[in-house]
Amino acid sequence: MKLPSRFQYVTESILKPLTARLRSVKETITETTEPRPVHDLWTAERLKAFAAAHFQNRRLIVVSNREPYTHTKERGARRVSTPPSGLVTALDPILRATSGLWVAHGSGNADRETADAEGKLMVPPEHHCYTLKRVWLTKEEEAGYYYGFSNETLWPLCHLTHNRPFFLERDWLAYQQVNRKFADAIVAECGEDRPLVLVQDYHFTLLPQMIREQRPDAVIGLFWHIPWPTVEIFQICPWKEAILLGMLGADFLGFHLQSYANNFLTTVNQMLPVRIDWDRSATLHEHGTTLAKPFPISIQPWSERGVPSETELQERALAYRKELELGEERLVVSVDRLDYTKGIPERLQAIDRFLEKYPHYVGKVRFIQLGAPSRIHIPRYRDLVMQIERLTDEVNWKHGTADWKPVLLLKAQHDPMAVYGFLHMADVCIVSPLHDGMNLVAKEYVAARESNEGALILSAFTGVAREFQEALLINPYDSQGFAEAIRQALEMPPEEQQRRLARMKAHVAEYNVYRWAADLLNEIARAAEAIHQAPAAATS
Ligand code: F6P
């Protein structure tokens, strides 16, 4: 029986989304209260075997804006570096394990001279495992697509930080043009077999549909590394329909959390003539079905990354302490890209409040901020750096003494081993974004604590907070509560530190990046099987 449209509206727009939300709450409760023993470990080898079994050595093509290895040249000296990117940290081990192809923007000034005529080279540099194909962009394309539409439109649109997005027609045109360029580069690599393509992030919302037009047989997934906002927020984007249609070219969309997937489904439900199957978390549209599911991203175990021995670490720690003129102070460390979503000014305000309230900590604790400059051609990112420097200076001037300053700002792109060294030394780690899809630094810290001692202060507005209920959860806007958490972290008894860390460590060990990858690959395999079935009925 066909329901009258009012009932249909109530069912489709209120009851079913509500059911999905309740399910998401239930999943969160289960996730955070059940014990998490390490019983089913995913490793690089297991992932490799899994990929071989499911794809019979068909090549996985991964696409992202950021490349995993960048070649730069300064005063004639060439160097290769890995960017400060959670996405790169997570995907590199997967490509290593599956020997696939990674397509990305070649952004380094020595990238062309280190690639062949097709923009290809084997990476990692020290141990060739997979192919990187670099796509070249003009300055104008990079300005409009990356600095403009990706990072001045979609980034502020999806992060709740009260920074408004800009909607410029010329950026939108460049974004379309670059998505098209990537689509052509990918299709050229697809070969005869049904290609398997895993698109990364908000830089490429149009790519799934563009690839699908040329290769209807492709299996396409898109993983969204940032939050998906509520429909009330997303609807202000003038090109919302085109973006959603572009994404629906994929067989499945991955988000960190069920709640982001729900926001996405609610958004398409209200904006496009599609039908939502809330039970399957799926959008049924005229070209088929697109699933929207949670896949919380994670990290590669530190033990696989050539970390120094305990003795070496002790030596390094002594060297750092000497170089940075640290005494015996307790260390509180933060590691971030210098981005306004990371809440660094709010963190400095909380440090100020903490030292005002607890002056006996003067000279006894040092706050070290590792900050990697990011997106520096965007004025608000440049302004943020100046704001952070000014606030650091103010806090240091206000609370500092002749031979001690509370905050040490180390503004540079630190390599992973330096980050590990600092996380290893940190008595406390602060991860306090205003909003963050996941945040892998929190997972990196927990995993780096070999002794099981240390405390994590974590913003409740990060995806990782769902998994880390044992952290000291804070509201980064509440400097009073934040300051209290700093005190609590510094005064936490060792047994409590161990109890909390042990649970979080066990969780990260089990839910590592290989499990994340396996879940995604499994979804690709399922989509590949479903592809021959008749497309689901389209809609109202
Ligand atoms: O995690 C979100 C993200 O935008 C990734 O896509 C990206 O690699 C990272 O942040 C760093 O940003 P960018 O690549 O713009 O330097």
Coordinates of N, CA and C and ligand atoms in Angstrom, one line a residue, residues 65-66 84-88 146 151 155 201-203 225-226 337 374-375, ligand 1:
N65 N 45.1 13.9 -3.4 CA 45.8 15.2 -3.8 C 47.2 15.1 -3.3
R66 N 47.4 14.8 -2.1 CA 48.8 14.8 -1.5 C 49.5 13.6 -1.9
P84 N 53.2 16.1 6.3 CA 52.5 15.9 7.6 C 51.0 15.7 7.3
S85 N 50.7 14.4 7.0 CA 49.3 14.1 6.6 C 48.9 12.8 7.1
G86 N 47.8 12.8 7.8 CA 47.2 11.6 8.3 C 46.9 10.6 7.2
L87 N 46.4 11.1 6.1 CA 46.1 10.3 5.0 C 47.3 9.6 4.4
V88 N 48.4 10.2 4.3 CA 49.6 9.6 3.8 C 50.1 8.5 4.8
Y146 N 43.1 23.6 -5.3 CA 43.6 23.2 -4.0 C 43.4 24.3 -2.9
N151 N 40.2 24.1 -0.1 CA 40.6 24.5 1.3 C 40.0 25.8 1.7
W155 N 36.7 22.7 3.0 CA 37.3 22.5 4.3 C 36.6 23.3 5.4
D201 N 39.2 11.6 -0.3 CA 39.0 13.0 0.3 C 38.2 14.0 -0.6
Y202 N 38.1 15.1 0.1 CA 37.2 16.2 -0.4 C 37.8 16.9 -1.7
H203 N 39.0 16.6 -2.0 CA 39.6 17.3 -3.2 C 38.9 16.7 -4.5
H225 N 38.0 11.9 4.5 CA 38.9 12.0 5.7 C 38.5 13.0 6.7
I226 N 37.5 13.8 6.4 CA 37.1 14.9 7.3 C 35.7 14.7 7.7
R337 N 49.4 20.1 12.3 CA 49.6 21.0 11.2 C 49.1 22.4 11.7
S374 N 51.3 24.9 7.0 CA 50.4 24.3 6.1 C 49.6 25.3 5.3
R375 N 49.4 25.0 4.0 CA 48.5 25.9 3.2 C 48.9 27.4 3.3
Ligands
F6P1 O1 43.1 14.6 6.8 C1 42.6 15.6 6.0 C2 43.6 16.2 5.1 O2 43.1 17.2 4.3 C3 44.2 15.2 4.2 O3 43.5 15.0 3.1 C4 45.5 15.8 4.0 O4 46.5 15.0 3.5 C5 45.9 16.5 5.3 O5 44.7 16.8 5.8 C6 46.9 17.6 5.2 O6 46.4 18.6 4.4 P1 47.2 19.0 3.1 O7 47.3 17.8 2.2 O8 46.3 20.1 2.5 O9 48.5 19.5 3.5

